[in-house]
Amino acid sequence: MARVHDGQREGDIAPSLDAEAIAEFLIVNIAGIRIVGRGGADRAALASLTEMALRAPR
């Protein structure tokens, strides 16, 4: 969660969002992306999912 706070201070993550919720959101998305990768998704699909997950907290 410290990295989320760092991102909020640096302007990469909206300061109005709950840091704990954003940390949980990112962890869940990373887990999902890993599952999709194991399921055979190509790099482009994984990159797209990653970008969406990282854009959401902005």
One Martini backbone bead per residue (centre of mass of N, CA, C, O) as a GRO file, in nm:
protein
   58
    1MET     BB    1   0.053   0.066  -0.012
    2ALA     BB    2   0.292   0.262  -0.033
    3ARG     BB    3   0.291   0.286  -0.346
    4VAL     BB    4   0.019   0.424  -0.364
    5HIS     BB    5   0.097   0.672  -0.206
    6ASP     BB    6   0.320   0.755  -0.394
    7GLY     BB    7   0.135   0.787  -0.645
    8GLN     BB    8  -0.037   1.011  -0.520
    9ARG     BB    9   0.193   1.219  -0.470
   10GLU     BB   10   0.288   1.201  -0.790
   11GLY     BB   11   0.003   1.175  -0.972
   12ASP     BB   12  -0.074   0.865  -1.072
   13ILE     BB   13  -0.290   0.870  -0.839
   14ALA     BB   14  -0.578   0.928  -0.711
   15PRO     BB   15  -0.632   1.084  -0.403
   16SER     BB   16  -0.949   1.002  -0.370
   17LEU     BB   17  -0.854   0.722  -0.339
   18ASP     BB   18  -0.839   0.425  -0.185
   19ALA     BB   19  -0.552   0.266  -0.117
   20GLU     BB   20  -0.649  -0.017  -0.037
   21ALA     BB   21  -0.836  -0.064  -0.280
   22ILE     BB   22  -0.618  -0.032  -0.498
   23ALA     BB   23  -0.435  -0.259  -0.406
   24GLU     BB   24  -0.647  -0.483  -0.439
   25PHE     BB   25  -0.712  -0.434  -0.735
   26LEU     BB   26  -0.424  -0.496  -0.842
   27ILE     BB   27  -0.395  -0.782  -0.732
   28VAL     BB   28  -0.640  -0.904  -0.878
   29ASN     BB   29  -0.546  -0.832  -1.165
   30ILE     BB   30  -0.283  -0.986  -1.166
   31ALA     BB   31  -0.409  -1.262  -1.120
   32GLY     BB   32  -0.586  -1.257  -1.376
   33ILE     BB   33  -0.356  -1.225  -1.582
   34ARG     BB   34  -0.217  -1.490  -1.511
   35ILE     BB   35  -0.451  -1.674  -1.589
   36VAL     BB   36  -0.472  -1.585  -1.883
   37GLY     BB   37  -0.183  -1.667  -1.955
   38ARG     BB   38  -0.220  -1.973  -1.889
   39GLY     BB   39  -0.459  -1.987  -2.112
   40GLY     BB   40  -0.304  -1.839  -2.384
   41ALA     BB   41  -0.253  -1.559  -2.403
   42ASP     BB   42  -0.131  -1.303  -2.557
   43ARG     BB   43   0.065  -1.028  -2.531
   44ALA     BB   44  -0.145  -0.820  -2.621
   45ALA     BB   45  -0.363  -0.896  -2.417
   46LEU     BB   46  -0.191  -0.854  -2.162
   47ALA     BB   47  -0.119  -0.558  -2.216
   48SER     BB   48  -0.409  -0.451  -2.218
   49LEU     BB   49  -0.487  -0.537  -1.931
   50THR     BB   50  -0.263  -0.382  -1.790
   51GLU     BB   51  -0.338  -0.099  -1.883
   52MET     BB   52  -0.620  -0.092  -1.760
   53ALA     BB   53  -0.535  -0.140  -1.464
   54LEU     BB   54  -0.344   0.124  -1.457
   55ARG     BB   55  -0.569   0.340  -1.536
   56ALA     BB   56  -0.799   0.332  -1.322
   57PRO     BB   57  -0.649   0.511  -1.080
   58ARG     BB   58  -0.642   0.806  -1.234
   0.00000   0.00000   0.00000
